[in-house]
Coordinates of C-alpha atoms (C1' of nucleotides) in Angstrom, one line a residue:
Chain A
M464 CA 105.6 89.8 84.1
R465 CA 102.6 91.9 85.0
E466 CA 102.7 94.8 87.3
Q467 CA 100.3 93.2 89.7
V468 CA 102.8 90.3 90.1
R469 CA 105.7 92.7 90.5
R470 CA 103.9 94.5 93.3
A471 CA 103.2 91.3 95.1
F472 CA 106.9 90.7 95.4
A473 CA 107.1 93.4 98.0
V474 CA 104.8 91.4 100.3
C475 CA 105.5 87.7 100.2
P476 CA 105.9 84.7 97.7
I477 CA 102.4 83.5 98.5
E478 CA 100.9 86.8 97.4
V479 CA 103.0 86.4 94.2
G480 CA 101.3 83.1 93.6
I481 CA 97.9 84.6 94.2
A482 CA 98.7 87.4 91.8
V483 CA 99.5 84.8 89.1
A484 CA 96.9 82.2 89.8
G485 CA 94.2 84.1 91.7
G486 CA 91.9 85.3 89.0
D487 CA 88.6 83.6 88.3
W488 CA 89.1 80.6 85.7
K489 CA 92.9 80.8 85.8
L490 CA 93.6 77.7 87.7
T491 CA 90.8 76.0 85.9
I492 CA 92.4 77.0 82.6
V493 CA 95.7 75.6 83.7
S494 CA 94.3 72.3 84.8
K495 CA 92.5 71.8 81.5
L496 CA 95.8 72.6 79.6
A497 CA 97.5 70.0 81.8
E498 CA 95.3 67.4 80.0
G499 CA 96.8 68.5 76.7
T500 CA 97.1 71.4 74.2
H501 CA 93.8 73.1 73.5
R502 CA 92.6 75.6 70.8
F503 CA 90.9 78.7 72.1
G504 CA 87.5 77.5 71.3
A505 CA 87.9 74.1 72.7
L506 CA 89.4 75.6 75.8
Q507 CA 86.4 77.9 76.3
R508 CA 84.0 74.9 76.1
A509 CA 86.3 72.9 78.4
V510 CA 86.6 75.6 81.1
G511 CA 82.9 76.4 81.4
P512 CA 80.8 79.5 81.4
V513 CA 83.7 82.0 80.7
S514 CA 83.3 84.8 78.2
A515 CA 85.7 85.0 75.2
K516 CA 86.9 88.4 76.5
T517 CA 87.8 87.0 80.0
L518 CA 89.4 83.8 78.7
A519 CA 91.5 85.9 76.3
R520 CA 92.7 88.2 79.1
Q521 CA 93.5 85.4 81.5
L522 CA 95.4 83.6 78.8
Q523 CA 97.4 86.7 78.0
A524 CA 98.1 87.2 81.7
L525 CA 99.2 83.6 82.1
E526 CA 101.4 83.8 79.0
E527 CA 103.0 87.0 80.3
D528 CA 103.7 85.3 83.7
G529 CA 105.3 82.3 81.9
V530 CA 102.6 79.8 82.7
V531 CA 101.2 79.2 79.3
L532 CA 102.6 79.0 75.8
R533 CA 100.7 80.4 72.9
V534 CA 101.2 79.3 69.3
A535 CA 99.4 81.0 66.4
H536 CA 99.4 79.1 63.2
A537 CA 99.2 81.3 60.1
E538 CA 96.2 79.6 58.5
V539 CA 92.8 80.4 57.4
P540 CA 90.7 79.9 59.4
P541 CA 93.1 80.8 62.2
R542 CA 94.3 78.3 64.6
V543 CA 95.9 79.2 67.9
E544 CA 97.0 76.5 70.4
Y545 CA 97.6 76.9 74.1
S546 CA 99.9 74.6 76.2
L547 CA 101.7 74.7 79.5
T548 CA 105.3 75.8 80.2
E549 CA 107.2 73.8 82.8
A550 CA 106.1 76.3 85.4
G551 CA 102.6 75.8 84.2
V552 CA 102.8 72.0 84.6
E553 CA 103.9 72.6 88.3
L554 CA 101.1 75.2 88.8
A555 CA 98.5 72.7 87.6
K556 CA 99.6 70.3 90.4
I557 CA 98.8 72.9 92.9
G558 CA 95.5 73.5 91.2
E559 CA 94.7 69.8 91.5
A560 CA 95.7 69.9 95.2
L561 CA 93.3 72.9 95.6
G562 CA 90.5 71.0 93.9
R563 CA 91.0 68.0 96.1
W564 CA 91.1 70.2 99.1
S565 CA 87.8 71.9 98.4
A566 CA 86.2 68.5 97.6
A567 CA 87.4 67.1 100.8
Y568 CA 86.6 69.9 103.2
L569 CA 83.8 71.9 101.6
P570 CA 80.5 69.9 101.4
E571 CA 78.7 70.4 98.2
P572 CA 75.5 72.5 99.0
E573 CA 72.3 70.4 98.3
P574 CA 70.6 71.6 95.1
V575 CA 67.4 73.4 96.0
G576 CA 64.3 71.2 95.6
V577 CA 66.1 67.9 96.0
L578 CA 64.8 66.0 98.9
P579 CA 66.8 63.2 100.6
A580 CA 65.7 59.8 99.5
A581 CA 63.3 58.1 101.8
D582 CA 64.7 55.1 103.5
D583 CA 63.2 52.4 105.8
A584 CA 64.1 54.3 108.9
S585 CA 62.2 57.3 107.7
L586 CA 59.0 55.3 107.3
G587 CA 58.9 54.8 111.1
A588 CA 58.2 51.7 113.0
Chain B
M639 CA 79.4 79.1 103.4
R640 CA 79.5 82.2 101.3
E641 CA 77.4 82.7 98.1
Q642 CA 80.5 83.1 96.0
V643 CA 81.6 79.7 97.0
R644 CA 78.2 78.2 96.5
R645 CA 78.2 79.4 92.9
A646 CA 81.6 78.0 92.2
F647 CA 80.3 74.6 92.9
A648 CA 78.4 74.8 89.7
V649 CA 81.7 75.0 87.7
C650 CA 84.5 72.8 89.3
P651 CA 86.1 72.1 92.6
I652 CA 89.2 74.2 91.6
E653 CA 87.0 77.3 91.3
V654 CA 85.6 76.5 94.7
G655 CA 89.1 76.6 96.1
I656 CA 89.8 79.9 94.3
A657 CA 86.5 81.3 95.7
V658 CA 87.7 80.4 99.2
A659 CA 91.3 81.2 98.9
G660 CA 91.6 83.6 95.9
G661 CA 91.2 87.0 97.6
D662 CA 94.2 89.2 98.3
W663 CA 95.9 88.4 101.6
K664 CA 93.8 85.3 102.2
L665 CA 96.5 82.6 101.7
T666 CA 99.0 84.9 103.5
I667 CA 96.6 85.1 106.5
V668 CA 96.3 81.4 106.6
S669 CA 99.9 80.8 106.4
K670 CA 100.6 83.2 109.3
L671 CA 97.9 81.4 111.3
A672 CA 99.6 78.1 110.6
E673 CA 102.5 79.4 112.7
G674 CA 100.2 79.8 115.6
T675 CA 97.2 81.6 117.0
H676 CA 97.2 85.3 116.4
R677 CA 95.3 88.3 117.8
F678 CA 93.8 90.7 115.3
G679 CA 96.5 93.3 115.7
A680 CA 99.2 90.9 115.7
L681 CA 97.9 89.2 112.6
Q682 CA 97.7 92.7 110.8
R683 CA 101.4 93.4 111.6
A684 CA 102.4 89.9 110.4
V685 CA 100.5 89.8 107.2
G686 CA 101.8 93.1 105.9
P687 CA 100.2 96.3 104.5
V688 CA 96.6 95.2 104.8
S689 CA 93.9 97.6 106.1
A690 CA 91.9 96.7 109.1
K691 CA 88.8 96.6 107.2
T692 CA 90.1 94.2 104.6
L693 CA 91.7 92.0 107.2
A694 CA 88.4 91.8 109.1
R695 CA 86.5 91.0 106.0
Q696 CA 88.8 88.3 104.8
L697 CA 88.8 86.7 108.3
Q698 CA 85.0 86.8 108.4
A699 CA 85.0 85.1 105.0
L700 CA 87.5 82.5 106.0
E701 CA 85.6 81.9 109.1
E702 CA 82.3 81.5 107.2
D703 CA 84.1 79.0 104.9
G704 CA 85.3 76.9 107.8
V705 CA 89.0 77.8 107.4
V706 CA 89.6 79.9 110.5
L707 CA 88.3 79.8 114.0
R708 CA 87.5 83.0 115.8
V709 CA 87.5 83.2 119.7
A710 CA 86.4 86.5 121.3
H711 CA 87.3 86.9 124.9
A712 CA 85.0 89.0 127.1
E713 CA 87.6 91.2 128.5
V714 CA 88.7 94.9 128.6
P715 CA 90.5 95.7 126.5
P716 CA 88.9 93.1 124.1
R717 CA 91.0 90.2 123.0
V718 CA 90.2 88.2 119.8
E719 CA 92.2 85.2 118.8
Y720 CA 92.2 83.5 115.4
S721 CA 93.5 80.1 114.6
L722 CA 93.0 77.5 111.9
T723 CA 90.6 74.7 111.6
E724 CA 91.7 71.4 110.3
A725 CA 90.6 72.5 106.9
G726 CA 92.7 75.6 107.4
V727 CA 95.7 73.6 108.3
E728 CA 95.4 71.8 105.0
L729 CA 94.9 74.9 103.0
A730 CA 98.1 76.4 104.6
K731 CA 100.1 73.6 103.0
I732 CA 98.7 74.5 99.6
G733 CA 99.6 78.1 100.4
E734 CA 103.1 77.0 101.1
A735 CA 103.3 75.1 97.9
L736 CA 102.2 78.1 96.0
G737 CA 104.8 80.2 97.7
R738 CA 107.5 77.7 96.9
W739 CA 106.2 77.6 93.3
S740 CA 106.4 81.4 92.8
A741 CA 109.8 81.4 94.4
A742 CA 111.0 78.8 92.0
Y743 CA 109.6 80.0 88.7
L744 CA 109.1 83.7 89.0
P745 CA 112.4 85.6 89.1
E746 CA 112.3 88.5 91.5
P747 CA 112.3 91.7 89.5
E748 CA 115.4 93.8 90.1
P749 CA 114.7 96.8 92.2
V750 CA 114.8 100.0 90.0
G751 CA 118.1 101.8 90.1
V752 CA 120.2 98.7 90.8
L753 CA 122.7 98.2 88.0
P754 CA 124.2 94.8 87.2
A755 CA 127.7 94.6 88.6
A756 CA 130.3 95.4 85.9
D757 CA 132.5 92.5 85.1
D758 CA 135.5 92.1 82.9
A759 CA 133.5 91.2 79.8
S760 CA 131.4 94.4 80.0
L761 CA 134.7 96.5 79.9
G762 CA 135.3 95.2 76.4
A763 CA 138.4 94.2 74.8
Chain C
dC1166 C1' 88.0 80.9 64.0
dC1167 C1' 90.2 84.0 67.2
dG1168 C1' 90.1 87.4 69.2
dT1169 C1' 89.5 93.0 70.4
dA1170 C1' 86.6 97.4 71.4
dT1171 C1' 83.4 99.4 74.0
dC1172 C1' 80.2 99.8 77.6
dC1173 C1' 78.5 98.3 81.8
dT1174 C1' 77.9 96.3 86.4
dG1175 C1' 79.3 94.6 90.9
dA1176 C1' 82.9 93.4 93.8
dT1177 C1' 87.2 94.4 96.0
dG1178 C1' 90.1 97.0 98.8
dG1179 C1' 92.2 101.4 100.9
dA1180 C1' 91.6 105.9 103.9
dT1181 C1' 89.4 107.9 107.4
dA1182 C1' 86.6 108.6 111.2
dC1183 C1' 84.1 106.6 114.6
dT1184 C1' 82.1 102.9 118.3
dG1185 C1' 82.0 99.3 122.1
Chain D
dC153 C1' 92.0 96.5 121.3
dA154 C1' 89.0 95.2 117.6
dG155 C1' 86.5 96.2 114.8
dT156 C1' 82.4 99.0 111.8
dA157 C1' 80.6 103.0 108.7
dT158 C1' 81.2 105.7 105.0
dC159 C1' 83.1 107.2 100.9
dC160 C1' 85.9 106.4 97.1
dA161 C1' 89.0 104.4 93.3
dT162 C1' 90.1 100.6 90.8
dC163 C1' 89.4 96.6 88.6
dA164 C1' 87.6 92.0 87.2
dG165 C1' 84.4 90.2 84.4
dG166 C1' 80.0 89.7 81.2
dA167 C1' 77.4 91.3 76.8
dT168 C1' 77.4 92.8 72.6
dA169 C1' 79.3 94.2 68.4
dC170 C1' 82.9 94.3 65.4
dG171 C1' 87.8 93.4 62.9
dG172 C1' 91.7 90.2 60.7

DNA sequence: CCGTATCCTGATGGATACTG
DNA sequence: CAGTATCCATCAGGATACGG
């Protein structure tokens, strides 16, 4: 378990959860792994615009906190597969809930330059 | 809505949720407010070892993201009361779920200096 | 292919002192 | 009481180059 997580225990369980899941990309990584085992490269493409360094670090942190499982195959070229532990599966559900929450309560900002479609009313009498 | 949140929309809803709730103390603040309206000072004591500056900033962010409601009373001495919006109430539920998750899956680290109780087995044959 | 090493930047968060 | 201003340390995260 990481030091950051250990320190959060002194405060409250919610902060522990934030310490584990709070970093950028982390819950997205977990939600992608909830769909199935991914290799490193596939995961990077699935998650979005995340750098390899950051993805690797977040995966290490998640592994150390018991959320993801890492299996390296001794092959050439190398193949490393990531999946969820039981704790990870449960955490993924919370991630899904958070995604639903933001979709429900935070209106997507209109992209700049996109005008609302004209309808009959806007054409006047 | 804050710029950080706006950018997260380009990735996925989960990252939006992280952008809103991911900061240190934020979910703890929300969970405390779920127990009822708090004044600034009371909230600071309830949350834990958070500095006034950080608490004020997190509250501003949460207000801007539509999670908390801030009501300032024109009195001397000043009185400011914080409470949750409907979105905040829902977010608090996710915070509770995260707290339960960490309590269930992350074993509390033993405080340094505490030794496991000796039992018969440890005394050897 | 799967990372790590290095360097860099900006954001976060605490301490302290101060204001309305 | 409820913050804000300033300074500061730390760290998260990206870019690039390189190693196994």
